[in-house]
Tab-separated table of N, CA and C in Angstrom:
chain	number	residue	atom	x	y	z
A	1	UNK	N	111.228	99.322	76.691
A	1	UNK	CA	109.993	99.787	76.976
A	1	UNK	C	109.823	97.916	76.727
A	2	UNK	N	108.848	97.320	78.126
A	2	UNK	CA	107.887	95.982	77.880
A	2	UNK	C	106.606	96.298	78.497
A	3	UNK	N	106.325	94.898	77.703
A	3	UNK	CA	104.241	95.113	77.172
A	3	UNK	C	104.592	93.766	78.135
A	4	UNK	N	104.078	94.334	79.208
A	4	UNK	CA	103.188	92.909	80.165
A	4	UNK	C	101.612	92.536	80.041
A	5	UNK	N	101.261	90.577	79.493
A	5	UNK	CA	99.810	90.516	79.512
A	5	UNK	C	99.902	89.100	79.838
A	6	UNK	N	98.253	89.397	81.524
A	6	UNK	CA	98.261	88.645	82.718
A	6	UNK	C	97.237	87.666	81.917
A	7	UNK	N	97.290	86.354	81.865
A	7	UNK	CA	95.906	85.483	81.898
A	7	UNK	C	96.307	84.221	83.412
A	8	UNK	N	94.723	83.895	83.336
A	8	UNK	CA	94.586	82.165	83.877
A	8	UNK	C	93.818	82.660	85.304
A	9	UNK	N	93.601	84.054	85.026
A	9	UNK	CA	92.559	84.295	86.693
A	9	UNK	C	90.569	83.381	86.282
A	10	UNK	N	90.625	83.507	87.328
A	10	UNK	CA	88.702	83.189	87.196
A	10	UNK	C	88.518	83.582	88.950
A	11	UNK	N	87.649	81.701	88.752
A	11	UNK	CA	86.233	81.558	90.263
A	11	UNK	C	87.256	80.511	90.495
A	12	UNK	N	87.014	80.173	91.260
A	12	UNK	CA	88.018	78.812	92.412
A	12	UNK	C	87.300	79.022	93.865
A	13	UNK	N	86.707	77.589	93.688
A	13	UNK	CA	86.336	76.931	95.082
A	13	UNK	C	87.961	77.209	96.011
A	14	UNK	N	87.676	77.821	97.446
A	14	UNK	CA	88.379	76.932	98.190
A	14	UNK	C	89.378	76.022	98.842
A	15	UNK	N	90.184	75.951	98.282
A	15	UNK	CA	91.781	74.845	98.450
A	15	UNK	C	91.512	74.821	96.950
A	16	UNK	N	91.301	75.070	95.692
A	16	UNK	CA	90.986	75.108	94.767
A	16	UNK	C	92.865	75.926	94.232
A	17	UNK	N	93.336	75.386	93.000
A	17	UNK	CA	94.527	75.844	91.828
A	17	UNK	C	94.412	76.434	91.259
A	18	UNK	N	94.824	77.542	90.799
A	18	UNK	CA	94.338	78.344	89.789
A	18	UNK	C	96.025	78.661	89.165
A	19	UNK	N	96.441	78.372	87.811
A	19	UNK	CA	98.037	78.989	86.943
A	19	UNK	C	97.603	80.079	86.387
A	20	UNK	N	98.541	81.258	86.914
A	20	UNK	CA	98.340	82.764	86.108
A	20	UNK	C	99.692	82.319	85.134
A	21	UNK	N	99.623	83.163	84.332
A	21	UNK	CA	100.430	82.788	83.370
A	21	UNK	C	100.930	84.585	83.045
A	22	UNK	N	101.979	85.717	82.718
A	22	UNK	CA	102.357	86.238	82.202
A	22	UNK	C	103.539	86.423	80.894
A	23	UNK	N	103.085	87.605	79.690
A	23	UNK	CA	103.852	86.848	78.477
A	23	UNK	C	104.676	88.306	78.507
A	24	UNK	N	105.486	88.705	77.983
A	24	UNK	CA	106.338	89.844	78.401
A	24	UNK	C	106.794	89.278	77.075
A	25	UNK	N	106.691	91.118	76.100
A	25	UNK	CA	107.621	91.120	75.172
A	25	UNK	C	108.188	92.533	74.711
A	26	UNK	N	108.605	93.743	73.933
A	26	UNK	CA	109.606	94.588	74.128
A	26	UNK	C	110.791	93.474	74.185
A	27	UNK	N	111.609	94.540	74.986
A	27	UNK	CA	112.732	94.936	75.825
A	27	UNK	C	113.734	93.916	76.403
A	28	UNK	N	112.669	92.309	76.313
A	28	UNK	CA	113.070	91.674	77.992
A	28	UNK	C	114.016	91.305	78.139
A	29	UNK	N	115.896	91.586	76.933
A	29	UNK	CA	117.103	91.120	77.696
A	29	UNK	C	117.186	92.079	78.673
A	30	UNK	N	116.781	93.237	78.987
A	30	UNK	CA	117.045	94.351	80.070
A	30	UNK	C	116.523	93.250	81.553
A	31	UNK	N	115.463	93.339	81.517
A	31	UNK	CA	114.347	92.289	82.731
A	31	UNK	C	115.263	92.197	83.709
A	32	UNK	N	115.476	92.454	84.853
A	32	UNK	CA	115.963	92.576	86.680
A	32	UNK	C	115.466	90.794	86.394
A	33	UNK	N	113.917	90.963	86.824
A	33	UNK	CA	113.339	90.777	87.874
A	33	UNK	C	112.033	90.591	86.999
A	34	UNK	N	111.669	89.623	88.058
A	34	UNK	CA	110.009	89.694	87.399
A	34	UNK	C	108.883	89.201	88.481
A	35	UNK	N	107.726	89.581	88.366
A	35	UNK	CA	107.535	88.726	88.973
A	35	UNK	C	105.123	89.020	89.535
A	36	UNK	N	104.828	88.582	90.269
A	36	UNK	CA	103.212	89.374	90.334
A	36	UNK	C	102.987	90.198	92.227
A	37	UNK	N	102.075	90.950	91.616
A	37	UNK	CA	101.521	91.877	92.997
A	37	UNK	C	99.931	91.602	93.269
A	38	UNK	N	99.505	92.104	94.286
A	38	UNK	CA	98.201	91.708	94.612
A	38	UNK	C	97.768	93.432	95.082
A	39	UNK	N	96.125	93.281	94.673
A	39	UNK	CA	95.368	94.380	95.016
A	39	UNK	C	93.737	93.597	95.709
A	40	UNK	N	93.553	93.746	96.672
A	40	UNK	CA	91.947	93.555	96.897
A	40	UNK	C	91.360	94.716	97.337
A	41	UNK	N	89.835	94.564	96.475
A	41	UNK	CA	89.031	96.136	96.704
A	41	UNK	C	89.775	96.849	98.343
A	42	UNK	N	89.701	97.617	97.929
A	42	UNK	CA	90.247	98.720	99.327
A	42	UNK	C	91.528	99.150	99.965
A	43	UNK	N	92.453	98.124	99.310
A	43	UNK	CA	93.617	97.705	100.098
A	43	UNK	C	94.498	98.108	98.999
A	44	UNK	N	96.169	98.158	99.352
A	44	UNK	CA	97.512	98.643	99.062
A	44	UNK	C	97.331	97.271	97.924
A	45	UNK	N	98.596	97.488	96.887
A	45	UNK	CA	99.238	96.774	95.402
A	45	UNK	C	100.414	95.710	96.778
A	46	UNK	N	100.003	94.588	97.209
A	46	UNK	CA	101.338	94.283	97.478
A	46	UNK	C	102.029	92.684	96.965
A	47	UNK	N	103.537	93.186	97.140
A	47	UNK	CA	103.439	92.110	96.009
A	47	UNK	C	103.557	90.323	96.967
A	48	UNK	N	103.580	89.695	95.911
A	48	UNK	CA	102.918	87.954	96.319
A	48	UNK	C	104.532	87.198	95.951
A	49	UNK	N	105.247	87.610	95.056
A	49	UNK	CA	106.025	86.797	95.000
A	49	UNK	C	107.025	87.502	93.578
A	50	UNK	N	108.438	87.696	93.686
A	50	UNK	CA	109.341	87.621	92.741
A	50	UNK	C	110.831	87.127	91.949
A	51	UNK	N	111.030	86.888	91.183
A	51	UNK	CA	111.874	85.624	90.339
A	51	UNK	C	113.251	86.315	89.996
A	52	UNK	N	113.927	86.441	90.041
A	52	UNK	CA	115.464	87.438	89.462
A	52	UNK	C	116.031	86.496	88.628
A	53	UNK	N	116.953	87.159	87.317
A	53	UNK	CA	117.581	86.201	86.518
A	53	UNK	C	117.841	85.243	86.761
A	54	UNK	N	118.622	85.510	87.795
A	54	UNK	CA	119.444	84.458	87.842
A	54	UNK	C	118.495	83.003	89.096
A	55	UNK	N	117.023	83.510	88.903
A	55	UNK	CA	116.753	82.247	90.151
A	55	UNK	C	116.153	82.476	91.025
A	56	UNK	N	116.345	83.311	92.129
A	56	UNK	CA	116.159	83.718	93.019
A	56	UNK	C	114.700	83.612	93.216
A	57	UNK	N	114.063	83.315	94.153
A	57	UNK	CA	112.956	83.694	94.303
A	57	UNK	C	112.543	84.425	96.147
A	58	UNK	N	111.325	85.033	96.133
A	58	UNK	CA	111.032	86.010	97.130
A	58	UNK	C	109.756	85.642	97.268
A	59	UNK	N	108.956	84.819	98.466
A	59	UNK	CA	107.551	85.697	98.466
A	59	UNK	C	107.122	85.955	99.942
A	60	UNK	N	105.803	86.218	99.415
A	60	UNK	CA	105.401	86.917	100.764
A	60	UNK	C	104.842	85.550	101.843
A	61	UNK	N	104.810	86.548	103.083
A	61	UNK	CA	104.345	85.130	104.087
A	61	UNK	C	103.538	84.110	103.281
A	62	UNK	N	102.158	85.130	103.338
A	62	UNK	CA	101.004	84.944	104.091
A	62	UNK	C	100.781	83.611	102.725
A	63	UNK	N	101.715	83.313	101.389
A	63	UNK	CA	101.614	82.709	99.924
A	63	UNK	C	102.428	81.620	100.199
A	64	UNK	N	103.444	81.668	100.806
A	64	UNK	CA	104.983	80.664	101.103
A	64	UNK	C	104.296	79.332	101.481
A	65	UNK	N	105.471	78.260	100.804
A	65	UNK	CA	104.717	76.963	100.302
A	65	UNK	C	103.296	76.625	99.701
A	66	UNK	N	102.764	78.455	99.317
A	66	UNK	CA	101.588	77.775	98.515
A	66	UNK	C	101.147	78.237	96.734
A	67	UNK	N	102.197	79.304	97.137
A	67	UNK	CA	102.441	79.759	95.239
A	67	UNK	C	103.960	79.351	94.806
A	68	UNK	N	103.938	79.217	93.837
A	68	UNK	CA	105.588	78.864	93.107
A	68	UNK	C	105.438	79.816	91.865
A	69	UNK	N	106.461	80.900	91.326
A	69	UNK	CA	106.662	81.012	90.734
A	69	UNK	C	108.019	81.099	90.124
A	70	UNK	N	107.579	80.504	88.993
A	70	UNK	CA	108.452	80.468	87.412
A	70	UNK	C	109.257	81.241	86.315
A	71	UNK	N	109.850	80.843	85.424
A	71	UNK	CA	109.742	81.674	84.755
A	71	UNK	C	110.247	80.942	83.219
A	72	UNK	N	110.335	81.369	81.809
A	72	UNK	CA	110.669	80.594	81.345
A	72	UNK	C	112.036	80.906	81.168
A	73	UNK	N	113.734	80.596	80.154
A	73	UNK	CA	115.025	80.527	80.364
A	73	UNK	C	114.756	81.644	79.557
A	74	UNK	N	114.177	82.658	78.778
A	74	UNK	CA	114.338	83.072	77.815
A	74	UNK	C	113.435	83.802	78.281
A	75	UNK	N	113.229	84.606	79.341
A	75	UNK	CA	112.294	85.578	79.706
A	75	UNK	C	111.127	86.015	79.310
A	76	UNK	N	110.684	85.931	78.308
A	76	UNK	CA	109.906	85.934	77.822
A	76	UNK	C	108.217	85.381	78.972
A	77	UNK	N	108.254	85.356	79.628
A	77	UNK	CA	106.909	84.146	80.221
A	77	UNK	C	107.407	84.138	82.290
A	78	UNK	N	106.168	84.904	82.604
A	78	UNK	CA	106.666	84.439	83.892
A	78	UNK	C	105.002	83.468	84.698
A	79	UNK	N	105.438	82.704	85.533
A	79	UNK	CA	104.329	81.750	85.816
A	79	UNK	C	103.768	81.796	87.279
A	80	UNK	N	102.636	81.727	88.280
A	80	UNK	CA	102.490	81.923	89.201
A	80	UNK	C	101.252	80.480	88.830
A	81	UNK	N	102.014	79.382	90.212
A	81	UNK	CA	101.285	78.205	90.770
A	81	UNK	C	101.226	78.504	92.288
A	82	UNK	N	99.085	78.653	91.825
A	82	UNK	CA	98.624	78.857	92.630
A	82	UNK	C	98.042	77.533	93.870
A	83	UNK	N	98.184	77.193	94.664
A	83	UNK	CA	97.431	75.664	95.529
A	83	UNK	C	96.772	76.455	96.870
A	84	UNK	N	95.867	75.287	97.156
A	84	UNK	CA	95.280	75.416	98.092
A	84	UNK	C	95.015	77.008	98.501
A	85	UNK	N	93.569	77.336	97.459
A	85	UNK	CA	93.995	78.819	98.019
A	85	UNK	C	92.970	78.951	98.799
A	86	UNK	N	92.935	80.754	99.113
A	86	UNK	CA	91.924	80.548	100.169
A	86	UNK	C	91.044	82.234	99.670
A	87	UNK	N	90.055	82.688	100.712
A	87	UNK	CA	88.987	83.735	100.179
A	87	UNK	C	90.147	84.893	100.401
A	88	UNK	N	90.810	84.624	101.288
A	88	UNK	CA	91.866	86.318	100.803
A	88	UNK	C	92.173	86.667	99.759
A	89	UNK	N	92.633	84.969	99.409
A	89	UNK	CA	94.037	85.860	97.730
A	89	UNK	C	92.672	86.372	97.275
A	90	UNK	N	91.618	86.755	97.272
A	90	UNK	CA	91.166	86.926	96.543
A	90	UNK	C	91.900	88.123	95.801
A	91	UNK	N	91.729	88.680	94.379
A	91	UNK	CA	91.942	90.113	94.428
A	91	UNK	C	92.784	90.193	92.937
A	92	UNK	N	92.766	91.074	92.181
A	92	UNK	CA	93.229	91.253	90.347
A	92	UNK	C	94.746	91.213	91.543
A	93	UNK	N	95.364	90.731	90.366
A	93	UNK	CA	96.917	89.724	90.591
A	93	UNK	C	97.248	90.654	88.879
A	94	UNK	N	98.307	91.360	89.185
A	94	UNK	CA	99.353	92.125	88.391
A	94	UNK	C	100.317	91.140	88.244
A	95	UNK	N	101.231	91.134	87.334
A	95	UNK	CA	102.645	91.106	86.465
A	95	UNK	C	103.469	91.971	86.590
A	96	UNK	N	104.889	91.875	87.053
A	96	UNK	CA	105.590	93.140	86.959
A	96	UNK	C	106.665	92.820	86.469
A	97	UNK	N	107.887	93.895	86.392
A	97	UNK	CA	109.228	93.348	86.118
A	97	UNK	C	109.673	95.215	85.866
A	98	UNK	N	111.286	95.040	86.329
A	98	UNK	CA	112.039	95.473	86.637
A	98	UNK	C	113.048	96.213	85.997
A	99	UNK	N	113.434	96.737	84.458
A	99	UNK	CA	114.379	96.408	83.299
A	99	UNK	C	115.818	97.143	83.782
A	100	UNK	N	115.872	97.935	85.120
A	100	UNK	CA	116.970	98.165	85.434
A	100	UNK	C	116.561	100.117	85.510
A	101	UNK	N	115.826	100.639	84.915
A	101	UNK	CA	115.784	101.333	85.107
A	101	UNK	C	114.541	102.229	85.071
A	102	UNK	N	113.578	101.201	83.902
A	102	UNK	CA	111.344	101.282	85.010
A	102	UNK	C	111.766	100.099	85.872
A	103	UNK	N	109.854	100.474	86.418
A	103	UNK	CA	108.224	99.476	86.793
A	103	UNK	C	107.620	98.850	85.526
A	104	UNK	N	107.296	98.392	85.111
A	104	UNK	CA	106.260	97.789	83.937
A	104	UNK	C	105.010	96.714	84.977
A	105	UNK	N	103.759	96.558	84.876
A	105	UNK	CA	102.691	95.968	84.495
A	105	UNK	C	101.747	95.822	84.032
A	106	UNK	N	100.975	94.894	83.925
A	106	UNK	CA	99.920	94.754	83.189
A	106	UNK	C	99.233	95.261	83.625
A	107	UNK	N	98.162	94.742	82.990
A	107	UNK	CA	96.854	95.081	83.364
A	107	UNK	C	95.340	94.322	84.339
A	108	UNK	N	96.048	93.238	84.105
A	108	UNK	CA	95.437	93.186	85.860
A	108	UNK	C	94.881	91.353	85.645
A	109	UNK	N	94.970	90.601	86.717
A	109	UNK	CA	93.306	89.392	85.984
A	109	UNK	C	92.993	88.616	87.546
A	110	UNK	N	92.029	88.904	87.507
A	110	UNK	CA	90.738	88.877	88.608
A	110	UNK	C	90.576	87.547	89.027
A	111	UNK	N	91.388	87.085	90.226
A	111	UNK	CA	91.095	85.797	90.655
A	111	UNK	C	90.245	85.269	92.574
A	112	UNK	N	89.362	84.843	91.702
A	112	UNK	CA	88.389	85.122	92.997
A	112	UNK	C	88.038	83.891	93.783
A	113	UNK	N	88.550	83.776	95.057
A	113	UNK	CA	88.047	82.076	95.346
A	113	UNK	C	86.649	82.079	96.498
A	114	UNK	N	86.011	81.400	96.488
A	114	UNK	CA	84.423	81.460	97.027
A	114	UNK	C	83.826	80.130	96.875
A	115	UNK	N	83.144	79.763	97.511
A	115	UNK	CA	82.102	78.404	97.865
A	115	UNK	C	81.021	78.873	96.490
């Protein structure tokens, strides 16, 4: 079992930046992939960015070049640095990980981009 807790969401103006953090605990030694998804009101949950234990990253086209995902070496934390935020980035952001057998999700943190 893995537990994930996000932090760092909030209200930011268009063009601003935010950094999301996710603390992982439990059986983290099994984790293969960590990442971030987001869900806007009335829409499905979509992948934002993922990172493997080997350090390979993958981004949604809509955030490529603006968002950066990273982890600490121990896989205790996964971060999402978001720059040049746009109103369409407004959503609940969920931390995610996969340990080879199951998906795990955090409770979500709200990001609102508005002037």
